[in-house]
Each structure stands twice: as structure tokens, then as C-alpha cells.
Amino acid sequence: MEFHVSLVGRDDLTGQIFQQVRAAILDGRLRAGDALPPTRELAQRLAVSRNTVSAAYDRLTAEGFLEARTGSGTFVREAGLGRQPEPARGQDLRALPVWDTISPPRPEDRRFEFDFRIGIPDMRLFPFASWRRILARQFTPAGMEVVVHDSAASHPALSAALARHIGVSRAVRASADDVLVTNGAQQAVDLVARILLEPGTVAAVEDPGYIGPRDVFRSQGATVVGVPVDDEGIVVSALPSDARLVYVTPSHQFPLGMPMSLSRRTALLDWAERTGAVIIEDDYDSEFRFGGRPIEPLQNLDRSGRVVYVGSLSKVLMPPLRMGFLIAPPSLRPALRAAKYVNDWHSTRPMQATLAEFIDEGLLARHIRRTRSEYRARHELITAIFRRDFADVLTPVPVVAGMHVSAYLTDGPDDVDIVKAARRAGVAVHALSPFSHQLPGRTGLALGYGGIQRDSIEEGLRRLRACISSVRRAG
């Protein structure tokens, strides 16, 4: 094992080695059974005589910390001496106050029998064999070549493939040079915030809306203002005139699900041109449209260069891949590329190259068609059961796209209480009220259908209906 020893001066070198090895054992950094470096190796590394190291090892052995095994080496004894290291001093260190108000989601410590959580795709539908075949070609010396020049730039093949893909599937106007690959849509939003927001700058968000961008803006010191949404999307007349930035999900509003009407999209673009604001268009779940006419992106309607288009392939592919991208007006591209470099240098190159081939071979389009068909069937089943069994307690929000459905509660039960009761019954759903920012939001539930199989939906909803009834009786 590589073990760090730092010697100061030339006094009592054996004692210094003894004290540092002993401290590492007591702190638990060296655990029972760990092998120590041979005396000759450690002596060479420390530029001391072998006798100096041997004397330290002998003393540690005599005191019961080490044991020598003939022909094997020197090991920490199985004596239960390890303990957790004491916390480092620094109680006077404090992060900025805003970080006390931002709480990352905790990883789930259990599996749910009926998993209706949002944003979880059905991994059984993913073509793993095809992905592995392409990925294997990237794990070669050429594929793993370190990029030094312009390392923040996206993989050229992926930039070109994404430009073609979104040009065909979403009518987005972009060339390969316009595309910046990011680690998911969240990083894309973070990069835009980094280059545009200063402390006190006003940023507008949909209310209710996606929590992630809201936290990004707050972390930059921005003043975040919630703007109401109705059945046509964000209410443009309620936007603050001093907003520098507005974040919207026009193709499939999160979390409610309705698309932004054409008149509202036009009004939003007019507002941005008039005020000089930037629009972040998150094309959330646009791939999974199974009804109605396709919604033309704001980016395609924009004629004054006010829109930054953000997309993610995390749910389309696999969430752990963290694949996203953004397309920005030319004036912002140098700053965004610099921000990407400062943030993390670049996204993983082998994965980018793999995705490029995956798109070019037509596998992404085929995968989207397959999953869209399956998710449509699950959506139709859930909404049919809602009409049959939930008409007195839930009012679904009409949607024609996405991987989840939202519904308002028709009377008083607390949606958070319902979620807690459902989880005790093995059913995972989301409450709508936590997605509200400043405005009093309506209570309701949001149910994803990527993580649950069709044959489990009816029983899961039966249990959810029982939980709603029990919470209503208790209230």
C-alpha cells in the first residue's frame, strides 16, 4: 500500500515514522490487515537508511500495532485498534448563507414496488448490446487520446450528429459549431447563469416549476422571481420588466405538462426583445410526444438572438450518462465555452464519440420510437384509470407529451401527506406543492411511468387511491 510519511529535519527519524504510522492505524486510515511497504522500499522513498525504518517497524510490532508474516511482509494487526478520525478543526469556516437553503436530493435507500417517480426511464428498453459494441471501439489508445487544445469544445462528431438530430426531430436551427455538449441540462443552465447573472440580477422562473434551475440562479446570487403559469404556459404579462433571464419549459411545462401556446411563445419573444432579456428554453421531454401537433421551439421562432436552447438526452439514454447540450447565440458562445472549461474542462470524450455513432447509425431515433410507443401505452392506461377510479379526487392536467402525468387534488388533503402514506404502502409518487416557488400552488400529484411496468400500474394506482382515501378521512 502507498502510505504517506512526511519527515521534517533529521532529528529522531525513527520516532517520526513510528508516530505517523501509529496515528494512521489509530485513526483508521490504515486498517487491520493492510500491508505496509517493505522496509527497503520505504527507506528509499524517504531517503533514509533501512535500519531507521526497521527500527520504527520493530517498535510498532513490539507495541502490538504491526505483525510480521514470514515471506509475506508486515501488516496491521487484527486488534481492533482503528477508530474514526477526529473531525478536522475549522468550526469557524462557513459557506455563503445561500448554501444553507439548497438541499441536494438524498439517494433513495429503498426500492419501491410501484415506482411512479418522475424522470426515471425504463432501462429494459435500452439497446445495451448496440451501445457496448460502439463503446468498445472507443476504448483504444486513439479513442482515449487526451485533448489539450480547446478542451472545452465538444467532440466534433457529436456536435455534428446532435445538430442533425435536433434539426430533423425538432426543427432547431443549428450547425455543429453551435453545439456545446454538457453534463446534462442542469450544467447547461449553470453555464448560462455563470456568464449572465451577477448578485442581485433578476431571474424569472415558472411557478410552479423545475427546482434545479431555480437553485442554480440563487447560487449565483440572483434574485429569483416566480411567474405564474396557466393552461397556455408562462404568463408573459406577469414577467418582471427588470428580469435579465427567464427559464421556461415550453414544449412540456414542468411539472404540469401543458405546452406553451403559439401566441404565448410569440409574446415571450417580443418581451425578451423589448427588455433585452435572455430566454433559456429547456426542451423538456419533447422527444416523447404522442398526441397533437409538434410544438415549434422558441429557438426556431427567435429572430433577435434572445434564446439559449437547452436539451438533455439523460432520460432518453440513461441518466448516469449525463448527456446534455446547449445552443446559444454567437455572441455568447466564447463565454460559454470558457465557463465550461472553468467548470469541468470537458465532458467525457469516449461517451461523446459513442453517442455520435449511436445517432449516426440511426439507433437513437429507433430507440426513441420504441420508448415513445411504450410510454404512450402507459400514459393511456394511467389516464383511463384516473377517469374510472379517481374522478372524485383528482383532476388530471391534459398533456400530449412527456414521461409523467400531473393531476390536481379536488379538495383539501395535503399532497405531501398523501405521498408519505403512499410510500409506506410501497408506492412512490411526487407532490406538486413543493414545485411552487413564491406563489401559493395547488396541491396535486405527479406520476412518472418510465420506472413502472404496464402490468403493475393498476395495482399501484389501487394502492394510491386507498392512501388518498385514508388521508382524506384522517383530515
Short mmCIF file of C-alpha atoms in Angstrom, two decimals:
data_model
loop_
_atom_site.label_atom_id
_atom_site.label_comp_id
_atom_site.label_asym_id
_atom_site.label_seq_id
_atom_site.Cartn_x
_atom_site.Cartn_y
_atom_site.Cartn_z
CA MET A 1 0.00 0.00 0.00
CA GLU A 2 1.21 3.54 -0.81
CA PHE A 3 1.49 5.20 2.58
CA HIS A 4 2.45 8.85 3.04
CA VAL A 5 5.12 9.70 5.62
CA SER A 6 6.47 13.23 5.90
CA LEU A 7 9.82 13.71 7.62
CA VAL A 8 10.90 17.10 8.98
CA GLY A 9 14.62 17.73 9.50
CA ARG A 10 16.99 14.92 10.51
CA ASP A 11 16.15 14.54 14.20
CA ASP A 12 14.58 11.32 15.51
CA LEU A 13 13.63 9.98 12.09
CA THR A 14 12.66 6.60 13.57
CA GLY A 15 10.36 8.36 16.03
CA GLN A 16 8.70 10.40 13.27
CA ILE A 17 7.97 7.26 11.23
CA PHE A 18 6.67 5.47 14.33
CA GLN A 19 4.34 8.33 15.29
CA GLN A 20 2.87 8.75 11.80
CA VAL A 21 2.23 5.04 11.22
CA ARG A 22 0.73 4.71 14.72
CA ALA A 23 -1.55 7.72 14.15
CA ALA A 24 -2.74 6.30 10.81
CA ILE A 25 -3.66 3.00 12.49
CA LEU A 26 -5.48 4.67 15.38
CA ASP A 27 -7.37 6.99 13.01
CA GLY A 28 -8.47 4.10 10.83
CA ARG A 29 -6.62 5.26 7.73
CA LEU A 30 -4.62 2.03 7.95
CA ARG A 31 -6.99 -0.81 8.69
CA ALA A 32 -6.44 -4.24 10.18
CA GLY A 33 -4.85 -6.48 7.57
CA ASP A 34 -3.39 -3.66 5.45
CA ALA A 35 0.15 -4.31 4.25
CA LEU A 36 2.87 -1.74 4.91
CA PRO A 37 5.60 -1.00 2.36
CA PRO A 38 8.73 -3.17 2.71
CA THR A 39 11.40 -1.50 4.82
CA ARG A 40 13.79 -1.23 1.86
CA GLU A 41 11.13 0.43 -0.35
CA LEU A 42 10.03 2.93 2.31
CA ALA A 43 13.64 3.75 3.17
CA GLN A 44 14.41 4.52 -0.46
CA ARG A 45 11.31 6.68 -0.77
CA LEU A 46 12.17 8.66 2.38
CA ALA A 47 15.92 8.83 1.62
CA VAL A 48 16.82 7.31 5.00
CA SER A 49 18.67 4.15 5.98
CA ARG A 50 16.83 0.85 6.05
CA ASN A 51 17.76 0.46 9.71
CA THR A 52 15.82 3.65 10.51
CA VAL A 53 12.61 2.20 9.04
CA SER A 54 13.23 -1.26 10.50
CA ALA A 55 13.61 0.25 13.98
CA ALA A 56 10.26 2.04 13.63
CA TYR A 57 8.53 -1.15 12.40
CA ASP A 58 10.09 -3.16 15.26
CA ARG A 59 8.78 -0.68 17.83
CA LEU A 60 5.30 -0.76 16.31
CA THR A 61 5.38 -4.55 16.31
CA ALA A 62 6.50 -4.65 19.94
CA GLU A 63 3.62 -2.38 20.93
CA GLY A 64 1.07 -4.57 19.13
CA PHE A 65 0.29 -2.38 16.14
CA LEU A 66 2.02 -4.48 13.47
CA GLU A 67 2.83 -8.10 12.84
CA ALA A 68 5.48 -9.60 10.56
CA ARG A 69 4.45 -12.58 8.43
CA THR A 70 7.36 -14.64 7.22
CA GLY A 71 7.63 -14.50 3.47
CA SER A 72 4.67 -12.09 3.16
CA GLY A 73 5.60 -8.78 4.75
CA THR A 74 4.46 -6.51 7.57
CA PHE A 75 0.75 -5.96 8.28
CA VAL A 76 -1.51 -4.03 10.62
CA ARG A 77 -2.60 -6.40 13.37
CA GLU A 78 -6.17 -7.64 13.68
CA ALA A 79 -6.51 -5.94 17.03
CA GLY A 80 -9.48 -3.62 16.55
CA LEU A 81 -7.32 -0.56 17.17
CA GLY A 82 -8.76 1.55 14.40
CA ARG A 83 -11.19 4.34 15.20
CA GLN A 84 -12.82 7.06 13.18
CA PRO A 85 -10.57 10.09 12.69
CA GLU A 86 -11.49 13.13 14.70
CA PRO A 87 -13.10 15.90 12.70
CA ALA A 88 -10.68 18.47 11.38
CA ARG A 89 -10.73 21.79 13.10
CA GLY A 90 -12.39 24.66 11.27
CA GLN A 91 -15.71 25.21 13.02
CA ASP A 92 -15.31 28.90 12.26
CA LEU A 93 -15.46 28.22 8.49
CA ARG A 94 -18.83 28.96 6.93
CA ALA A 95 -20.14 28.71 3.39
CA LEU A 96 -22.24 31.52 1.94
CA PRO A 97 -25.75 31.59 3.50
CA VAL A 98 -27.45 30.59 0.25
CA TRP A 99 -25.97 27.09 0.54
CA ASP A 100 -27.87 26.55 3.78
CA THR A 101 -31.08 26.78 1.74
CA ILE A 102 -30.16 24.39 -1.10
CA SER A 103 -30.57 20.71 -0.31
CA PRO A 104 -29.46 18.09 -2.85
CA PRO A 105 -31.90 15.19 -3.10
CA ARG A 106 -31.00 12.29 -0.89
CA PRO A 107 -30.42 8.93 -2.58
CA GLU A 108 -33.30 6.55 -2.03
CA ASP A 109 -32.43 3.86 0.49
CA ARG A 110 -35.18 1.54 -0.69
CA ARG A 111 -36.79 0.17 -3.79
CA PHE A 112 -40.47 0.77 -4.34
CA GLU A 113 -42.74 -1.99 -5.52
CA PHE A 114 -44.69 0.57 -7.55
CA ASP A 115 -42.33 3.29 -8.74
CA PHE A 116 -44.10 6.32 -10.22
CA ARG A 117 -41.19 8.71 -9.64
CA ILE A 118 -40.54 11.37 -12.28
CA GLY A 119 -37.55 11.24 -14.62
CA ILE A 120 -36.83 7.52 -14.44
CA PRO A 121 -36.64 5.79 -17.85
CA ASP A 122 -37.27 2.11 -18.42
CA MET A 123 -33.73 0.77 -18.70
CA ARG A 124 -35.01 -2.55 -20.02
CA LEU A 125 -35.85 -0.81 -23.28
CA PHE A 126 -32.32 0.47 -23.88
CA PRO A 127 -30.25 -1.30 -26.61
CA PHE A 128 -27.30 -2.15 -24.37
CA ALA A 129 -25.72 -4.55 -26.87
CA SER A 130 -25.51 -1.88 -29.57
CA TRP A 131 -24.18 0.70 -27.12
CA ARG A 132 -21.50 -1.69 -25.82
CA ARG A 133 -20.45 -2.54 -29.37
CA ILE A 134 -19.86 1.11 -30.22
CA LEU A 135 -18.34 1.97 -26.85
CA ALA A 136 -15.79 -0.84 -27.15
CA ARG A 137 -14.38 0.84 -30.26
CA GLN A 138 -13.67 3.99 -28.25
CA PHE A 139 -11.57 2.29 -25.57
CA THR A 140 -8.42 2.26 -27.65
CA PRO A 141 -5.30 4.46 -27.43
CA ALA A 142 -6.70 6.65 -30.21
CA GLY A 143 -10.12 6.90 -28.62
CA MET A 144 -8.65 7.80 -25.23
CA GLU A 145 -6.30 10.46 -26.61
CA VAL A 146 -6.01 13.39 -24.24
CA VAL A 147 -7.43 16.57 -25.71
CA VAL A 148 -5.29 19.59 -24.90
CA HIS A 149 -6.18 22.22 -27.47
CA ASP A 150 -9.63 23.75 -26.93
CA SER A 151 -10.52 21.02 -24.47
CA ALA A 152 -13.86 22.61 -23.60
CA ALA A 153 -15.07 22.10 -27.15
CA SER A 154 -17.44 19.23 -27.81
CA HIS A 155 -16.39 16.16 -29.73
CA PRO A 156 -16.70 17.29 -33.39
CA ALA A 157 -18.56 14.16 -34.47
CA LEU A 158 -21.11 14.52 -31.67
CA SER A 159 -21.64 18.23 -32.34
CA ALA A 160 -22.42 17.42 -35.96
CA ALA A 161 -24.65 14.45 -35.06
CA LEU A 162 -26.63 16.45 -32.49
CA ALA A 163 -27.10 19.36 -34.89
CA ARG A 164 -28.55 16.97 -37.47
CA HIS A 165 -30.67 15.14 -34.90
CA ILE A 166 -32.37 18.19 -33.39
CA GLY A 167 -32.60 19.82 -36.79
CA VAL A 168 -34.66 16.90 -38.10
CA SER A 169 -36.59 15.99 -34.94
CA ARG A 170 -37.21 19.48 -33.50
CA ALA A 171 -36.61 21.92 -36.40
CA VAL A 172 -33.88 23.62 -34.36
CA ARG A 173 -31.61 25.82 -36.47
CA ALA A 174 -28.04 24.88 -35.59
CA SER A 175 -24.73 23.89 -37.13
CA ALA A 176 -22.08 21.72 -35.50
CA ASP A 177 -20.24 24.86 -34.36
CA ASP A 178 -23.33 25.97 -32.43
CA VAL A 179 -23.49 22.88 -30.19
CA LEU A 180 -21.81 22.74 -26.78
CA VAL A 181 -22.06 19.35 -25.05
CA THR A 182 -22.67 19.46 -21.30
CA ASN A 183 -23.11 17.05 -18.42
CA GLY A 184 -26.90 17.14 -18.54
CA ALA A 185 -29.30 20.06 -18.87
CA GLN A 186 -28.52 21.20 -15.33
CA GLN A 187 -24.93 22.03 -16.24
CA ALA A 188 -26.11 23.79 -19.37
CA VAL A 189 -28.33 26.07 -17.27
CA ASP A 190 -25.47 26.59 -14.81
CA LEU A 191 -23.12 27.73 -17.59
CA VAL A 192 -25.65 30.27 -18.87
CA ALA A 193 -26.18 31.58 -15.33
CA ARG A 194 -22.42 31.91 -14.79
CA ILE A 195 -21.95 34.20 -17.77
CA LEU A 196 -25.10 36.34 -17.35
CA LEU A 197 -26.01 36.66 -13.68
CA GLU A 198 -24.49 38.88 -11.05
CA PRO A 199 -25.56 39.21 -7.41
CA GLY A 200 -28.92 40.95 -7.39
CA THR A 201 -29.72 40.28 -11.05
CA VAL A 202 -33.37 39.31 -11.50
CA ALA A 203 -34.02 35.85 -12.97
CA ALA A 204 -37.57 34.68 -13.66
CA VAL A 205 -38.79 31.08 -13.42
CA GLU A 206 -42.09 29.31 -13.97
CA ASP A 207 -44.10 28.92 -10.77
CA PRO A 208 -44.65 26.01 -10.23
CA GLY A 209 -41.52 24.90 -12.00
CA TYR A 210 -38.36 22.88 -12.07
CA ILE A 211 -36.37 23.30 -8.84
CA GLY A 212 -32.88 22.72 -10.30
CA PRO A 213 -32.56 25.93 -12.36
CA ARG A 214 -34.06 27.93 -9.52
CA ASP A 215 -31.29 26.74 -7.22
CA VAL A 216 -28.66 27.45 -9.88
CA PHE A 217 -29.79 31.08 -10.16
CA ARG A 218 -29.95 31.53 -6.40
CA SER A 219 -26.45 30.08 -6.01
CA GLN A 220 -25.18 32.84 -8.33
CA GLY A 221 -26.71 35.47 -6.06
CA ALA A 222 -29.60 36.27 -8.39
CA THR A 223 -32.98 37.45 -7.19
CA VAL A 224 -35.32 34.69 -8.36
CA VAL A 225 -38.90 35.70 -9.15
CA GLY A 226 -41.64 33.12 -9.67
CA VAL A 227 -44.02 33.80 -12.56
CA PRO A 228 -47.43 32.08 -12.71
CA VAL A 229 -48.39 29.62 -15.43
CA ASP A 230 -51.83 28.90 -16.83
CA ASP A 231 -53.13 26.47 -19.42
CA GLU A 232 -51.13 28.32 -22.13
CA GLY A 233 -47.83 28.33 -20.26
CA ILE A 234 -45.96 31.14 -18.51
CA VAL A 235 -47.99 34.35 -18.09
CA VAL A 236 -45.85 36.82 -20.02
CA SER A 237 -47.70 39.87 -18.65
CA ALA A 238 -46.54 38.86 -15.15
CA LEU A 239 -42.83 38.82 -16.02
CA PRO A 240 -40.80 41.45 -14.14
CA SER A 241 -39.57 44.15 -16.51
CA ASP A 242 -36.10 44.11 -14.95
CA ALA A 243 -35.54 40.37 -15.43
CA ARG A 244 -32.25 39.63 -17.17
CA LEU A 245 -33.04 35.96 -17.66
CA VAL A 246 -36.14 33.77 -17.82
CA TYR A 247 -36.20 29.97 -17.74
CA VAL A 248 -39.12 28.16 -19.41
CA THR A 249 -40.13 24.64 -20.45
CA PRO A 250 -42.42 25.45 -23.42
CA SER A 251 -42.76 22.05 -25.07
CA HIS A 252 -43.87 20.26 -21.88
CA GLN A 253 -44.17 22.52 -18.84
CA PHE A 254 -42.61 21.02 -15.75
CA PRO A 255 -44.28 19.78 -13.62
CA LEU A 256 -47.78 20.34 -15.00
CA GLY A 257 -47.23 19.18 -18.57
CA MET A 258 -49.14 21.57 -20.85
CA PRO A 259 -47.37 23.08 -23.88
CA MET A 260 -46.94 26.83 -24.34
CA SER A 261 -49.36 28.19 -26.92
CA LEU A 262 -48.05 29.85 -30.08
CA SER A 263 -49.46 33.23 -29.05
CA ARG A 264 -47.74 32.96 -25.68
CA ARG A 265 -44.43 31.94 -27.29
CA THR A 266 -44.63 34.93 -29.62
CA ALA A 267 -45.43 37.24 -26.72
CA LEU A 268 -42.47 35.89 -24.73
CA LEU A 269 -40.07 36.50 -27.63
CA ASP A 270 -41.43 40.04 -28.05
CA TRP A 271 -40.95 40.67 -24.33
CA ALA A 272 -37.35 39.43 -24.45
CA GLU A 273 -36.51 41.64 -27.42
CA ARG A 274 -38.13 44.66 -25.77
CA THR A 275 -36.38 44.20 -22.40
CA GLY A 276 -33.07 42.80 -23.64
CA ALA A 277 -33.52 39.60 -21.60
CA VAL A 278 -32.27 36.11 -22.42
CA ILE A 279 -34.62 33.13 -22.58
CA ILE A 280 -33.40 29.69 -21.56
CA GLU A 281 -35.61 27.24 -23.44
CA ASP A 282 -35.42 23.81 -21.83
CA ASP A 283 -36.97 21.44 -24.36
CA TYR A 284 -38.06 19.13 -21.56
CA ASP A 285 -39.30 15.68 -22.65
CA SER A 286 -40.01 16.90 -26.19
CA GLU A 287 -38.95 13.51 -27.62
CA PHE A 288 -41.92 11.74 -26.09
CA ARG A 289 -44.80 13.43 -27.89
CA PHE A 290 -47.73 11.11 -28.55
CA GLY A 291 -50.56 13.47 -29.45
CA GLY A 292 -51.29 16.85 -31.01
CA ARG A 293 -49.13 18.81 -33.38
CA PRO A 294 -45.41 19.23 -32.63
CA ILE A 295 -44.60 22.44 -30.77
CA GLU A 296 -42.22 24.69 -32.70
CA PRO A 297 -39.28 25.61 -30.46
CA LEU A 298 -38.78 29.20 -29.35
CA GLN A 299 -35.28 28.92 -30.82
CA ASN A 300 -36.73 28.46 -34.30
CA LEU A 301 -39.13 31.38 -33.89
CA ASP A 302 -36.45 33.68 -32.46
CA ARG A 303 -35.25 36.35 -34.90
CA SER A 304 -33.36 38.60 -32.49
CA GLY A 305 -30.96 36.12 -30.88
CA ARG A 306 -32.52 36.03 -27.41
CA VAL A 307 -32.89 32.25 -26.93
CA VAL A 308 -30.45 29.71 -25.48
CA TYR A 309 -31.77 26.25 -26.33
CA VAL A 310 -31.04 23.56 -23.75
CA GLY A 311 -31.63 19.84 -24.22
CA SER A 312 -30.86 16.60 -22.43
CA LEU A 313 -30.53 13.01 -23.54
CA SER A 314 -30.18 11.66 -20.00
CA LYS A 315 -33.69 10.21 -19.81
CA VAL A 316 -33.71 9.20 -23.47
CA LEU A 317 -30.50 7.23 -22.99
CA MET A 318 -29.51 6.53 -19.38
CA PRO A 319 -29.44 9.08 -16.52
CA PRO A 320 -25.92 8.03 -15.41
CA LEU A 321 -24.53 9.11 -18.80
CA ARG A 322 -25.36 12.78 -18.03
CA MET A 323 -25.56 13.86 -21.65
CA GLY A 324 -26.90 17.33 -22.41
CA PHE A 325 -26.20 20.20 -24.77
CA LEU A 326 -26.94 23.84 -25.41
CA ILE A 327 -27.21 26.06 -28.47
CA ALA A 328 -26.64 29.75 -27.91
CA PRO A 329 -26.49 32.96 -29.97
CA PRO A 330 -22.99 33.53 -31.43
CA SER A 331 -22.24 36.43 -29.07
CA LEU A 332 -22.46 34.14 -26.02
CA ARG A 333 -20.52 31.14 -27.35
CA PRO A 334 -16.97 32.20 -26.37
CA ALA A 335 -18.04 32.94 -22.79
CA LEU A 336 -19.98 29.69 -22.54
CA ARG A 337 -17.03 27.67 -23.79
CA ALA A 338 -14.78 29.43 -21.26
CA ALA A 339 -17.30 28.74 -18.49
CA LYS A 340 -17.39 25.09 -19.49
CA TYR A 341 -13.60 24.93 -19.32
CA VAL A 342 -13.59 26.55 -15.86
CA ASN A 343 -16.39 24.27 -14.67
CA ASP A 344 -15.00 20.87 -15.67
CA TRP A 345 -12.79 21.18 -18.78
CA HIS A 346 -14.92 18.91 -20.95
CA SER A 347 -17.46 16.11 -20.94
CA THR A 348 -16.19 12.55 -21.29
CA ARG A 349 -14.81 12.13 -24.79
CA PRO A 350 -15.31 8.36 -25.26
CA MET A 351 -19.00 8.69 -24.34
CA GLN A 352 -19.39 11.61 -26.73
CA ALA A 353 -17.84 9.62 -29.57
CA THR A 354 -20.07 6.65 -28.74
CA LEU A 355 -23.20 8.80 -28.79
CA ALA A 356 -22.17 10.32 -32.12
CA GLU A 357 -22.02 6.87 -33.74
CA PHE A 358 -25.20 5.84 -31.94
CA ILE A 359 -27.01 8.78 -33.57
CA ASP A 360 -25.40 8.35 -36.98
CA GLU A 361 -26.35 4.66 -37.14
CA GLY A 362 -29.99 5.60 -36.56
CA LEU A 363 -30.07 3.83 -33.21
CA LEU A 364 -31.15 6.90 -31.21
CA ALA A 365 -34.13 7.59 -33.47
CA ARG A 366 -35.12 3.90 -33.35
CA HIS A 367 -34.82 3.85 -29.55
CA ILE A 368 -36.97 6.98 -29.21
CA ARG A 369 -39.68 5.49 -31.44
CA ARG A 370 -39.74 2.32 -29.36
CA THR A 371 -39.86 4.04 -25.99
CA ARG A 372 -42.40 6.61 -27.18
CA SER A 373 -44.78 3.83 -28.13
CA GLU A 374 -44.38 2.09 -24.77
CA TYR A 375 -44.69 5.29 -22.72
CA ARG A 376 -47.79 6.26 -24.68
CA ALA A 377 -49.42 2.96 -23.73
CA ARG A 378 -48.59 3.50 -20.05
CA HIS A 379 -49.85 7.09 -20.21
CA GLU A 380 -53.15 6.00 -21.72
CA LEU A 381 -53.59 3.29 -19.09
CA ILE A 382 -52.95 5.70 -16.20
CA THR A 383 -55.30 8.36 -17.55
CA ALA A 384 -58.02 5.75 -18.18
CA ILE A 385 -57.76 4.54 -14.57
CA PHE A 386 -57.82 8.15 -13.38
CA ARG A 387 -61.11 8.70 -15.22
CA ARG A 388 -62.57 5.47 -13.85
CA ASP A 389 -61.37 5.42 -10.24
CA PHE A 390 -60.12 8.91 -9.33
CA ALA A 391 -62.73 11.25 -10.81
CA ASP A 392 -63.88 12.40 -7.37
CA VAL A 393 -60.41 13.15 -6.02
CA LEU A 394 -58.10 14.07 -8.94
CA THR A 395 -58.36 16.33 -11.98
CA PRO A 396 -55.63 15.41 -14.50
CA VAL A 397 -53.81 18.14 -16.41
CA PRO A 398 -54.25 17.40 -20.15
CA VAL A 399 -50.87 16.55 -21.71
CA VAL A 400 -49.72 15.16 -25.05
CA ALA A 401 -46.05 14.54 -24.26
CA GLY A 402 -43.56 13.55 -21.62
CA MET A 403 -42.89 10.76 -19.15
CA HIS A 404 -45.26 11.78 -16.38
CA VAL A 405 -48.79 12.97 -15.77
CA SER A 406 -49.90 15.52 -13.17
CA ALA A 407 -53.28 15.88 -11.52
CA TYR A 408 -54.78 18.39 -9.08
CA LEU A 409 -56.43 17.23 -5.89
CA THR A 410 -60.08 18.30 -5.92
CA ASP A 411 -60.37 19.01 -2.21
CA GLY A 412 -58.38 19.57 0.96
CA PRO A 413 -55.91 16.71 1.53
CA ASP A 414 -52.27 17.69 1.84
CA ASP A 415 -50.38 16.25 -1.15
CA VAL A 416 -47.22 15.76 0.93
CA ASP A 417 -49.18 13.68 3.45
CA ILE A 418 -50.53 11.55 0.59
CA VAL A 419 -47.02 10.99 -0.75
CA LYS A 420 -45.82 9.87 2.68
CA ALA A 421 -48.75 7.47 3.07
CA ALA A 422 -48.20 6.11 -0.44
CA ARG A 423 -44.53 5.44 0.22
CA ARG A 424 -45.44 3.45 3.31
CA ALA A 425 -47.66 1.37 1.01
CA GLY A 426 -44.79 0.81 -1.45
CA VAL A 427 -45.95 3.43 -3.97
CA ALA A 428 -43.58 6.28 -4.94
CA VAL A 429 -45.19 9.44 -6.35
CA HIS A 430 -44.43 13.17 -6.19
CA ALA A 431 -46.39 16.02 -4.61
CA LEU A 432 -46.96 19.11 -6.76
CA SER A 433 -46.86 21.71 -3.99
CA PRO A 434 -43.04 21.58 -3.42
CA PHE A 435 -42.51 22.73 -7.02
CA SER A 436 -44.08 26.11 -6.21
CA HIS A 437 -41.60 28.91 -5.54
CA GLN A 438 -43.31 32.09 -4.33
CA LEU A 439 -46.90 31.69 -5.40
CA PRO A 440 -49.40 29.57 -3.45
CA GLY A 441 -49.55 26.44 -5.56
CA ARG A 442 -52.41 24.00 -5.97
CA THR A 443 -51.98 20.65 -4.30
CA GLY A 444 -51.75 17.62 -6.51
CA LEU A 445 -49.71 14.61 -7.56
CA ALA A 446 -47.26 13.88 -10.37
CA LEU A 447 -46.76 10.29 -11.54
CA GLY A 448 -43.97 9.15 -13.83
CA TYR A 449 -44.41 5.99 -15.86
CA GLY A 450 -40.89 5.21 -17.04
CA GLY A 451 -39.97 3.20 -13.96
CA ILE A 452 -43.07 1.01 -13.70
CA GLN A 453 -44.19 -1.80 -15.95
CA ARG A 454 -47.65 -1.77 -17.51
CA ASP A 455 -48.80 -4.86 -15.63
CA SER A 456 -48.02 -3.15 -12.30
CA ILE A 457 -49.79 0.15 -12.95
CA GLU A 458 -53.33 -0.88 -11.97
CA GLU A 459 -52.33 -2.34 -8.59
CA GLY A 460 -50.08 0.64 -7.88
CA LEU A 461 -52.92 3.06 -8.57
CA ARG A 462 -55.32 0.98 -6.49
CA ARG A 463 -52.99 1.38 -3.52
CA LEU A 464 -52.60 5.09 -4.23
CA ARG A 465 -56.39 5.51 -4.28
CA ALA A 466 -56.61 3.82 -0.88
CA CYS A 467 -53.93 6.15 0.51
CA ILE A 468 -55.75 9.24 -0.75
CA SER A 469 -58.95 8.00 0.89
CA SER A 470 -57.21 7.32 4.20
CA VAL A 471 -55.60 10.76 4.29
CA ARG A 472 -58.95 12.40 3.47
CA ARG A 473 -60.64 10.52 6.32
CA ALA A 474 -57.87 11.40 8.75
CA GLY A 475 -58.07 15.08 7.78
#
